[in-house]
Coordinates of C-alpha atoms and ligand atoms in Angstrom, one line a residue:
M1 CA -9.2 -21.3 14.7
V2 CA -6.2 -19.0 14.6
F3 CA -2.7 -20.3 15.2
K4 CA -0.1 -18.0 16.6
T5 CA 3.6 -17.7 15.9
L6 CA 6.1 -18.1 18.8
G7 CA 6.5 -14.3 18.7
E8 CA 2.8 -13.8 19.1
V9 CA 2.6 -16.3 21.9
D10 CA 5.5 -14.3 23.6
L11 CA 3.4 -11.1 23.3
M12 CA 0.4 -12.9 24.8
D13 CA 2.7 -14.1 27.6
E14 CA 3.4 -10.4 28.3
A15 CA -0.3 -9.5 28.3
N16 CA -1.0 -12.3 30.8
R17 CA 1.9 -11.2 32.9
I18 CA 0.1 -7.9 33.4
V19 CA -3.0 -9.9 34.3
R20 CA -1.0 -12.0 36.8
E21 CA 0.4 -8.8 38.4
V22 CA -3.2 -7.5 38.9
L23 CA -4.3 -10.8 40.4
D24 CA -1.3 -10.7 42.7
L25 CA -2.2 -7.2 43.8
V26 CA -5.8 -8.3 44.4
A27 CA -4.5 -11.2 46.5
E28 CA -2.6 -8.8 48.8
A29 CA -5.5 -6.4 49.0
V30 CA -8.5 -8.6 49.6
S31 CA -9.7 -8.7 53.2
P32 CA -12.8 -8.0 55.2
G33 CA -14.0 -4.5 54.7
V34 CA -12.5 -4.0 51.3
S35 CA -15.0 -3.3 48.4
T36 CA -14.8 -4.9 45.0
K37 CA -15.0 -1.4 43.6
S38 CA -11.7 -0.5 45.2
L39 CA -10.1 -3.6 43.8
D40 CA -11.4 -2.6 40.4
A41 CA -9.9 0.9 40.7
M42 CA -6.5 -0.6 41.7
A43 CA -6.7 -3.0 38.7
E44 CA -7.4 -0.3 36.2
E45 CA -4.6 1.9 37.5
H46 CA -2.1 -1.0 37.3
I47 CA -3.2 -2.1 33.8
R48 CA -3.0 1.4 32.3
G49 CA 0.3 2.0 34.1
A50 CA 1.7 -1.1 32.4
G51 CA 0.7 0.4 29.0
A52 CA -2.2 -1.9 28.5
V53 CA -6.0 -1.4 28.3
P54 CA -8.7 -3.1 30.4
A55 CA -10.3 -5.6 28.1
F56 CA -13.6 -6.0 29.9
L57 CA -14.4 -2.3 30.4
N58 CA -17.1 -1.4 27.9
Y59 CA -17.0 -5.0 26.4
R60 CA -20.6 -5.3 25.2
G61 CA -21.3 -2.6 27.8
F62 CA -19.7 -4.2 30.8
P63 CA -19.1 -1.3 33.2
A64 CA -15.8 -2.3 34.9
T65 CA -12.2 -3.5 34.6
L66 CA -12.7 -6.7 36.7
C67 CA -15.5 -9.2 37.0
T68 CA -15.8 -9.7 40.8
S69 CA -18.1 -12.7 41.6
V70 CA -18.9 -13.1 45.3
N71 CA -20.2 -16.4 46.9
D72 CA -23.1 -17.6 44.8
V73 CA -22.1 -15.4 41.8
I74 CA -20.5 -17.7 39.3
V75 CA -19.0 -15.1 36.8
H76 CA -19.5 -11.6 35.5
G77 CA -20.2 -9.9 38.8
I78 CA -20.0 -6.1 38.7
P79 CA -17.7 -4.5 41.2
N80 CA -19.6 -2.5 43.8
E81 CA -19.3 -0.6 47.2
I82 CA -20.4 -3.5 49.4
P83 CA -17.5 -4.5 51.7
L84 CA -16.2 -8.0 51.4
A85 CA -17.0 -9.9 54.6
E86 CA -15.1 -12.6 56.6
G87 CA -16.0 -16.0 55.1
D88 CA -16.8 -14.7 51.6
I89 CA -15.1 -16.1 48.5
V90 CA -14.6 -13.8 45.5
G91 CA -13.8 -14.8 42.0
V92 CA -11.7 -12.1 40.3
D93 CA -11.5 -12.2 36.5
C94 CA -9.2 -9.9 34.6
G95 CA -8.6 -9.3 30.9
V96 CA -6.2 -6.9 29.2
L97 CA -5.3 -5.8 25.7
Y98 CA -1.5 -5.3 25.3
K99 CA 0.2 -4.6 22.0
G100 CA -2.7 -6.0 20.1
Y101 CA -3.1 -9.2 22.0
Y102 CA -5.4 -10.2 24.9
G103 CA -4.6 -11.8 28.2
D104 CA -7.3 -13.4 30.4
A105 CA -7.1 -15.1 33.7
A106 CA -9.0 -15.5 37.0
R107 CA -8.6 -16.7 40.5
T108 CA -11.0 -17.1 43.5
F109 CA -9.9 -15.7 46.8
A110 CA -10.9 -16.4 50.4
I111 CA -11.8 -13.5 52.6
G112 CA -10.4 -14.4 56.0
E113 CA -11.5 -17.7 57.4
I114 CA -13.9 -19.6 55.1
S115 CA -15.9 -22.7 55.6
D116 CA -14.5 -26.2 54.9
Q117 CA -16.9 -26.5 52.0
A118 CA -15.7 -23.2 50.4
E119 CA -12.1 -24.4 50.9
R120 CA -12.8 -27.7 49.2
L121 CA -14.7 -26.0 46.4
M122 CA -11.9 -23.6 45.6
H123 CA -9.3 -26.3 45.9
A124 CA -11.2 -28.7 43.5
T125 CA -11.7 -25.9 41.0
R126 CA -8.1 -25.0 41.0
E127 CA -7.1 -28.6 40.7
S128 CA -9.5 -29.1 37.8
L129 CA -7.7 -26.3 35.9
E130 CA -4.4 -28.0 36.5
K131 CA -5.9 -31.3 35.2
A132 CA -7.1 -29.4 32.1
V133 CA -3.6 -28.1 31.5
E134 CA -2.2 -31.6 31.7
A135 CA -4.7 -32.6 29.0
I136 CA -3.4 -30.0 26.6
G137 CA -0.8 -30.9 24.0
P138 CA -0.3 -31.3 20.3
G139 CA -2.4 -34.2 18.9
R140 CA -4.7 -34.2 21.9
F141 CA -8.4 -33.6 21.3
L142 CA -10.2 -30.4 22.3
S143 CA -12.8 -32.3 24.3
D144 CA -10.0 -34.0 26.4
I145 CA -9.8 -30.7 28.3
G146 CA -13.4 -30.5 29.3
H147 CA -13.4 -34.2 30.2
A148 CA -10.4 -33.7 32.5
V149 CA -12.2 -30.9 34.3
E150 CA -15.5 -32.7 34.7
A151 CA -14.0 -36.0 35.8
H152 CA -12.0 -34.2 38.5
V153 CA -14.9 -32.1 39.7
A154 CA -17.4 -35.0 39.7
K155 CA -15.0 -37.0 41.9
Q156 CA -15.2 -34.2 44.5
G157 CA -19.0 -34.2 44.4
F158 CA -19.3 -30.8 42.8
A159 CA -21.0 -29.7 39.6
V160 CA -19.4 -28.0 36.5
V161 CA -21.3 -25.1 35.0
R162 CA -22.4 -25.8 31.5
D163 CA -23.9 -22.4 30.5
F164 CA -20.5 -20.7 30.2
V165 CA -17.3 -22.0 28.5
G166 CA -13.7 -21.2 27.9
H167 CA -12.5 -19.9 24.5
G168 CA -9.7 -19.3 22.1
I169 CA -7.9 -16.0 22.6
G170 CA -5.5 -13.8 20.6
T171 CA -6.2 -10.6 18.8
K172 CA -9.8 -11.0 19.9
L173 CA -10.9 -11.7 23.5
H174 CA -13.1 -14.6 22.3
E175 CA -12.0 -16.6 19.4
E176 CA -12.9 -20.1 18.2
P177 CA -13.0 -22.7 19.5
Q178 CA -15.3 -22.8 22.5
V179 CA -13.8 -24.8 25.4
P180 CA -16.5 -26.5 27.5
N181 CA -15.7 -27.8 30.9
F182 CA -17.5 -31.1 30.4
G183 CA -18.0 -33.8 27.8
A184 CA -16.7 -37.1 26.5
P185 CA -12.9 -37.3 25.6
G186 CA -11.6 -37.8 22.1
R187 CA -13.9 -35.4 20.3
G188 CA -13.5 -32.2 18.4
P189 CA -10.5 -30.9 16.6
R190 CA -7.0 -32.0 17.5
L191 CA -4.9 -29.4 19.3
K192 CA -1.9 -28.0 17.4
A193 CA 1.0 -25.8 18.4
G194 CA 0.1 -22.1 18.3
L195 CA -3.5 -22.5 19.4
V196 CA -4.1 -20.4 22.6
L197 CA -7.0 -21.2 24.8
A198 CA -8.5 -19.5 27.8
V199 CA -9.4 -22.5 30.0
E200 CA -11.8 -21.5 32.8
P201 CA -13.6 -24.1 35.0
M202 CA -16.6 -22.7 36.9
V203 CA -17.6 -25.1 39.6
N204 CA -20.7 -25.1 41.9
V205 CA -21.3 -26.8 45.2
G206 CA -24.9 -27.7 44.3
T207 CA -26.8 -27.4 41.1
A208 CA -25.1 -26.5 37.8
D209 CA -28.0 -24.3 36.9
V210 CA -27.6 -20.6 36.4
R211 CA -29.7 -17.5 36.6
V212 CA -28.7 -14.0 35.5
D213 CA -29.6 -10.9 37.5
A214 CA -31.7 -8.0 36.0
D215 CA -28.4 -6.2 35.3
G216 CA -27.9 -8.6 32.5
W217 CA -24.4 -9.7 33.7
T218 CA -24.3 -11.2 37.2
A219 CA -24.6 -15.0 36.8
R220 CA -25.6 -16.8 40.0
T221 CA -26.2 -20.4 41.0
R222 CA -29.9 -21.1 40.9
D223 CA -29.8 -22.6 44.4
G224 CA -27.8 -19.8 45.9
L225 CA -24.9 -22.1 46.9
L226 CA -21.3 -21.3 46.4
S227 CA -19.4 -21.2 43.1
A228 CA -15.7 -20.9 42.2
H229 CA -13.8 -19.9 39.1
F230 CA -10.1 -20.2 38.0
E231 CA -8.7 -19.4 34.5
Y232 CA -5.4 -19.5 32.7
S233 CA -4.6 -18.6 29.1
V234 CA -2.7 -21.6 27.8
A235 CA -0.7 -22.0 24.6
V236 CA -0.4 -25.3 22.9
T237 CA 3.4 -25.9 22.2
D238 CA 5.3 -28.5 20.2
S239 CA 5.9 -30.4 23.3
G240 CA 2.8 -29.7 25.5
A241 CA 1.2 -26.7 27.1
R242 CA 2.5 -23.3 28.2
V243 CA 0.5 -21.5 30.9
L244 CA 1.0 -17.8 29.9
G245 CA 1.9 -15.0 32.3
Q246 CA 3.9 -17.2 34.7
M247 CA 0.9 -17.9 36.9
P248 CA 1.7 -19.3 40.4
S249 CA 1.2 -23.0 40.4
A250 CA -1.5 -24.6 42.6
A251 CA -0.9 -24.2 46.3
Ligands
MG1 MG1 -11.6 -14.4 32.2
MG2 MG1 -12.1 -16.1 29.6

C-alpha cells in the first residue's frame, strides 16, 4: 500500500475536482434522446481543457473516456450512439490523470421519470457509499468498509456485486489494496492517514451474478435486472475521511 503526503492528497483532490466537473456536466446533459457517445465527447473535451488526460481511454484497450452503463449494465459499458430513453438509468464512471495523480468517481443518473424500483436502487447505492465513507478513518479495518456497504444494501433487499471491487488509487489508477463491497468487519489491514481508496459499491436489484458481453468489457446482471454504481475517491486523514473533489453530498 502507498501512503500519500498531504501535498499529494491535495493534488488528488484537484484531479477529482475535474472528475466532479465532468459528472456535473453529464448531470445537466442527460435526458431522453441524448447518446452516451455524445456525453463521452463532452467529457473528453472538458478533461483535456482542464489540462488532464482521460484515464480510461486506451486503458487495457478500453475505447472511451467514460464508462457508461445503462440499466442492466453494472460497469464498464462502452459509450455508443443509442439514445438514452425515458425511464433508463445510466451509471457514468470517469477517471482522469492530472499532474501525475489519478482521480476516479462515478454516479448513476435517472433519465426522466424512472420506476420506483430504480429510484430505490439508486438511493440505496448512494447511501451505501455514504455508509462506507463513515466507516473510513485511522485505525479502522479495511473490511469495515465493505461490511458497511453490504449491511446497508442487504437491509434494502438488494444485492452487492462481488465480481468487481474498489481499489487503492494514486500514481496508478489501481493500487493495493482491493476494496470489496462485502464481508465481515474487523479484518484486513488497519487504515492509516495517507491511504487513498476508490470506494465504489455496485448494487443489483436481483442476482449479484455477472456476465460480460463479447466486447470483453460490458458487465451485465445475469438476470437482466437493474444495477447502480456510485464511487468516490476517499483519503484517510488523521481525523477521519476526506472525500476528494468536493463531491455533492447525497441528495
Ligand atoms: Mg471509477
Ligand atoms: Mg474505480
